[in-house]
Amino acid sequence: KIFKRNTENVLCFQLNNPKIVQLLRKHGGISGKKNFSEEALLLPPKKQMLIVNSYVKGDGWTTQQNQNWEQQQFISTSKEEIAYKLQMMLARNKIFAPLHYREPREFVTRGKTYRNQGEINLIFRKKTQYSRIKYNQKEINQKKPVTSERD
């Protein structure tokens, strides 16, 4: 069931299938208690990127500071564990996203005052060549594996 809230520009949906609700709770948590399951952390990188993209749409935003620049993605969370897990998902996709810690603050949204306990922002660009840590395939190919042989 999909409905629009009267007080906000938000679409809400209600799931009535217990199996789907149980699956979502197991792998993503519930509102106010979000967390990714260990199974979600073992998904292939491309599937994890779908999770990251959904998170950007829900608890994040996209900006483009200059027309010539690549868009930057921002994710905001108050839970360090979620920030680390999102950071790992991005790293598996060769995207470096530093964590930016913000102090607790009060803010007003849609006429209502909120106070948070501080937040952690992940800021990144989706194209690896714009990542803050350069990824060079040539260097990766030149590295030799560690072996058990003695020198």
PDB file of C-alpha atoms in Angstrom:
ATOM      1  CA  LYS A   1       0.000   0.000   0.000  1.00  0.00           C
ATOM      2  CA  ILE A   2       1.433   3.404  -0.993  1.00  0.00           C
ATOM      3  CA  PHE A   3       0.222   6.674   0.481  1.00  0.00           C
ATOM      4  CA  LYS A   4       1.369  10.286   0.747  1.00  0.00           C
ATOM      5  CA  ARG A   5       1.758  12.012   4.104  1.00  0.00           C
ATOM      6  CA  ASN A   6      -0.318  15.140   4.477  1.00  0.00           C
ATOM      7  CA  THR A   7       2.347  17.124   6.331  1.00  0.00           C
ATOM      8  CA  GLU A   8       5.414  16.234   4.246  1.00  0.00           C
ATOM      9  CA  ASN A   9       6.393  15.749   0.651  1.00  0.00           C
ATOM     10  CA  VAL A  10       7.038  12.050   1.296  1.00  0.00           C
ATOM     11  CA  LEU A  11       5.616   8.863  -0.158  1.00  0.00           C
ATOM     12  CA  CYS A  12       5.175   6.043   2.335  1.00  0.00           C
ATOM     13  CA  PHE A  13       4.553   2.409   1.645  1.00  0.00           C
ATOM     14  CA  GLN A  14       3.268  -0.366   3.814  1.00  0.00           C
ATOM     15  CA  LEU A  15       4.335  -3.988   3.382  1.00  0.00           C
ATOM     16  CA  ASN A  16       1.884  -6.639   4.494  1.00  0.00           C
ATOM     17  CA  ASN A  17       3.838  -9.729   3.453  1.00  0.00           C
ATOM     18  CA  PRO A  18       5.490 -11.096   6.641  1.00  0.00           C
ATOM     19  CA  LYS A  19       8.249 -12.889   4.692  1.00  0.00           C
ATOM     20  CA  ILE A  20       9.362  -9.694   2.933  1.00  0.00           C
ATOM     21  CA  VAL A  21       9.222  -7.729   6.191  1.00  0.00           C
ATOM     22  CA  GLN A  22      11.305 -10.404   7.952  1.00  0.00           C
ATOM     23  CA  LEU A  23      13.860 -10.414   5.097  1.00  0.00           C
ATOM     24  CA  LEU A  24      14.231  -6.609   5.182  1.00  0.00           C
ATOM     25  CA  ARG A  25      14.558  -6.553   8.973  1.00  0.00           C
ATOM     26  CA  LYS A  26      17.181  -9.309   8.913  1.00  0.00           C
ATOM     27  CA  HIS A  27      19.424  -7.681   6.304  1.00  0.00           C
ATOM     28  CA  GLY A  28      18.830  -3.969   6.945  1.00  0.00           C
ATOM     29  CA  GLY A  29      17.257  -3.534  10.368  1.00  0.00           C
ATOM     30  CA  ILE A  30      14.316  -1.286  11.144  1.00  0.00           C
ATOM     31  CA  SER A  31      13.876   2.454  11.351  1.00  0.00           C
ATOM     32  CA  GLY A  32      16.087   3.826  14.120  1.00  0.00           C
ATOM     33  CA  LYS A  33      17.968   0.515  14.380  1.00  0.00           C
ATOM     34  CA  LYS A  34      19.461   0.126  10.925  1.00  0.00           C
ATOM     35  CA  ASN A  35      22.233  -2.410  10.477  1.00  0.00           C
ATOM     36  CA  PHE A  36      23.519  -4.554   7.634  1.00  0.00           C
ATOM     37  CA  SER A  37      23.656  -8.318   8.090  1.00  0.00           C
ATOM     38  CA  GLU A  38      26.854 -10.295   7.600  1.00  0.00           C
ATOM     39  CA  GLU A  39      25.246 -11.821   4.490  1.00  0.00           C
ATOM     40  CA  ALA A  40      24.848  -8.331   2.981  1.00  0.00           C
ATOM     41  CA  LEU A  41      28.569  -7.729   3.525  1.00  0.00           C
ATOM     42  CA  LEU A  42      29.388 -10.902   1.573  1.00  0.00           C
ATOM     43  CA  LEU A  43      27.342  -9.960  -1.501  1.00  0.00           C
ATOM     44  CA  PRO A  44      29.220  -9.315  -4.764  1.00  0.00           C
ATOM     45  CA  PRO A  45      30.491  -5.709  -5.028  1.00  0.00           C
ATOM     46  CA  LYS A  46      27.994  -4.724  -7.733  1.00  0.00           C
ATOM     47  CA  LYS A  47      25.066  -5.800  -5.548  1.00  0.00           C
ATOM     48  CA  GLN A  48      26.553  -3.914  -2.614  1.00  0.00           C
ATOM     49  CA  MET A  49      26.685  -0.825  -4.814  1.00  0.00           C
ATOM     50  CA  LEU A  50      22.914  -1.149  -5.251  1.00  0.00           C
ATOM     51  CA  ILE A  51      22.604  -0.991  -1.448  1.00  0.00           C
ATOM     52  CA  VAL A  52      24.861   2.097  -1.361  1.00  0.00           C
ATOM     53  CA  ASN A  53      22.816   3.779  -4.119  1.00  0.00           C
ATOM     54  CA  SER A  54      19.611   3.140  -2.179  1.00  0.00           C
ATOM     55  CA  TYR A  55      21.197   4.536   0.968  1.00  0.00           C
ATOM     56  CA  VAL A  56      22.208   7.711  -0.909  1.00  0.00           C
ATOM     57  CA  LYS A  57      18.605   8.145  -2.050  1.00  0.00           C
ATOM     58  CA  GLY A  58      17.257   7.652   1.480  1.00  0.00           C
ATOM     59  CA  ASP A  59      19.801   9.108   3.932  1.00  0.00           C
ATOM     60  CA  GLY A  60      22.059  10.993   1.579  1.00  0.00           C
ATOM     61  CA  TRP A  61      22.223  13.481  -1.237  1.00  0.00           C
ATOM     62  CA  THR A  62      24.095  14.279  -4.428  1.00  0.00           C
ATOM     63  CA  THR A  63      25.686  17.613  -5.331  1.00  0.00           C
ATOM     64  CA  GLN A  64      27.668  18.947  -8.225  1.00  0.00           C
ATOM     65  CA  GLN A  65      29.738  21.950  -7.173  1.00  0.00           C
ATOM     66  CA  ASN A  66      30.878  22.888 -10.665  1.00  0.00           C
ATOM     67  CA  GLN A  67      29.429  21.952 -14.059  1.00  0.00           C
ATOM     68  CA  ASN A  68      32.740  20.409 -15.108  1.00  0.00           C
ATOM     69  CA  TRP A  69      33.117  18.279 -11.991  1.00  0.00           C
ATOM     70  CA  GLU A  70      31.857  14.788 -11.281  1.00  0.00           C
ATOM     71  CA  GLN A  71      28.915  14.643  -8.873  1.00  0.00           C
ATOM     72  CA  GLN A  72      29.713  13.988  -5.235  1.00  0.00           C
ATOM     73  CA  GLN A  73      27.631  11.566  -3.188  1.00  0.00           C
ATOM     74  CA  PHE A  74      27.012  12.139   0.513  1.00  0.00           C
ATOM     75  CA  ILE A  75      25.719   9.628   3.040  1.00  0.00           C
ATOM     76  CA  SER A  76      24.872  10.656   6.587  1.00  0.00           C
ATOM     77  CA  THR A  77      24.430   8.328   9.560  1.00  0.00           C
ATOM     78  CA  SER A  78      24.680   8.598  13.306  1.00  0.00           C
ATOM     79  CA  LYS A  79      25.972   5.039  13.690  1.00  0.00           C
ATOM     80  CA  GLU A  80      29.676   4.393  13.304  1.00  0.00           C
ATOM     81  CA  GLU A  81      29.112   0.698  12.563  1.00  0.00           C
ATOM     82  CA  ILE A  82      26.909   1.529   9.565  1.00  0.00           C
ATOM     83  CA  ALA A  83      29.432   4.099   8.337  1.00  0.00           C
ATOM     84  CA  TYR A  84      32.213   1.475   8.449  1.00  0.00           C
ATOM     85  CA  LYS A  85      30.086  -1.103   6.639  1.00  0.00           C
ATOM     86  CA  LEU A  86      29.136   1.378   3.906  1.00  0.00           C
ATOM     87  CA  GLN A  87      32.785   2.378   3.632  1.00  0.00           C
ATOM     88  CA  MET A  88      33.729  -1.292   3.126  1.00  0.00           C
ATOM     89  CA  MET A  89      31.046  -1.757   0.458  1.00  0.00           C
ATOM     90  CA  LEU A  90      32.411   1.260  -1.387  1.00  0.00           C
ATOM     91  CA  ALA A  91      35.995   0.044  -1.007  1.00  0.00           C
ATOM     92  CA  ARG A  92      35.039  -3.270  -2.598  1.00  0.00           C
ATOM     93  CA  ASN A  93      33.924  -1.163  -5.580  1.00  0.00           C
ATOM     94  CA  LYS A  94      37.310   0.671  -5.597  1.00  0.00           C
ATOM     95  CA  ILE A  95      35.793   3.869  -4.195  1.00  0.00           C
ATOM     96  CA  PHE A  96      37.410   5.579  -1.230  1.00  0.00           C
ATOM     97  CA  ALA A  97      34.992   7.420   1.075  1.00  0.00           C
ATOM     98  CA  PRO A  98      36.549   9.162   4.072  1.00  0.00           C
ATOM     99  CA  LEU A  99      34.494   9.524   7.251  1.00  0.00           C
ATOM    100  CA  HIS A 100      33.723  13.079   8.370  1.00  0.00           C
ATOM    101  CA  TYR A 101      32.534  13.397  11.958  1.00  0.00           C
ATOM    102  CA  ARG A 102      30.155  16.236  12.877  1.00  0.00           C
ATOM    103  CA  GLU A 103      29.408  17.443  16.378  1.00  0.00           C
ATOM    104  CA  PRO A 104      25.901  17.082  17.890  1.00  0.00           C
ATOM    105  CA  ARG A 105      23.636  19.891  16.741  1.00  0.00           C
ATOM    106  CA  GLU A 106      20.102  21.212  16.599  1.00  0.00           C
ATOM    107  CA  PHE A 107      18.453  21.912  13.285  1.00  0.00           C
ATOM    108  CA  VAL A 108      15.008  22.797  11.965  1.00  0.00           C
ATOM    109  CA  THR A 109      13.384  20.857   9.151  1.00  0.00           C
ATOM    110  CA  ARG A 110       9.837  21.543   7.938  1.00  0.00           C
ATOM    111  CA  GLY A 111       9.176  23.691  11.011  1.00  0.00           C
ATOM    112  CA  LYS A 112      10.211  21.036  13.523  1.00  0.00           C
ATOM    113  CA  THR A 113      13.358  21.255  15.695  1.00  0.00           C
ATOM    114  CA  TYR A 114      15.557  18.166  15.900  1.00  0.00           C
ATOM    115  CA  ARG A 115      18.660  17.414  17.976  1.00  0.00           C
ATOM    116  CA  ASN A 116      21.041  14.695  16.908  1.00  0.00           C
ATOM    117  CA  GLN A 117      23.880  13.001  18.778  1.00  0.00           C
ATOM    118  CA  GLY A 118      26.388  13.862  16.073  1.00  0.00           C
ATOM    119  CA  GLU A 119      26.696  12.350  12.651  1.00  0.00           C
ATOM    120  CA  ILE A 120      29.160  10.727  10.326  1.00  0.00           C
ATOM    121  CA  ASN A 121      29.217  11.706   6.664  1.00  0.00           C
ATOM    122  CA  LEU A 122      30.765   9.645   3.884  1.00  0.00           C
ATOM    123  CA  ILE A 123      31.679  11.761   0.871  1.00  0.00           C
ATOM    124  CA  PHE A 124      32.689  10.141  -2.412  1.00  0.00           C
ATOM    125  CA  ARG A 125      32.563  10.169  -6.177  1.00  0.00           C
ATOM    126  CA  LYS A 126      31.411   7.065  -7.992  1.00  0.00           C
ATOM    127  CA  LYS A 127      34.102   7.068 -10.672  1.00  0.00           C
ATOM    128  CA  THR A 128      37.285   5.536  -9.271  1.00  0.00           C
ATOM    129  CA  GLN A 129      39.548   7.936 -11.183  1.00  0.00           C
ATOM    130  CA  TYR A 130      38.034  10.775  -9.116  1.00  0.00           C
ATOM    131  CA  SER A 131      38.472   8.940  -5.827  1.00  0.00           C
ATOM    132  CA  ARG A 132      40.730  10.578  -3.262  1.00  0.00           C
ATOM    133  CA  ILE A 133      43.040   7.564  -3.326  1.00  0.00           C
ATOM    134  CA  LYS A 134      44.314   6.871  -6.794  1.00  0.00           C
ATOM    135  CA  TYR A 135      43.829   3.375  -8.147  1.00  0.00           C
ATOM    136  CA  ASN A 136      46.477   2.318 -10.661  1.00  0.00           C
ATOM    137  CA  GLN A 137      45.994  -1.043 -12.372  1.00  0.00           C
ATOM    138  CA  LYS A 138      49.642  -1.125 -13.519  1.00  0.00           C
ATOM    139  CA  GLU A 139      50.890  -0.941  -9.916  1.00  0.00           C
ATOM    140  CA  ILE A 140      48.482  -3.682  -8.843  1.00  0.00           C
ATOM    141  CA  ASN A 141      49.817  -6.007 -11.575  1.00  0.00           C
ATOM    142  CA  GLN A 142      53.428  -5.409 -10.494  1.00  0.00           C
ATOM    143  CA  LYS A 143      52.859  -6.495  -6.887  1.00  0.00           C
ATOM    144  CA  LYS A 144      54.039  -9.987  -6.059  1.00  0.00           C
ATOM    145  CA  PRO A 145      52.196 -12.297  -3.689  1.00  0.00           C
ATOM    146  CA  VAL A 146      53.741 -13.154  -0.354  1.00  0.00           C
ATOM    147  CA  THR A 147      54.965 -16.744  -0.362  1.00  0.00           C
ATOM    148  CA  SER A 148      56.153 -19.111   2.299  1.00  0.00           C
ATOM    149  CA  GLU A 149      59.502 -19.596   0.506  1.00  0.00           C
ATOM    150  CA  ARG A 150      62.629 -18.543   2.349  1.00  0.00           C
ATOM    151  CA  ASP A 151      64.983 -16.045   0.718  1.00  0.00           C
TER     152      ASP A 151
END
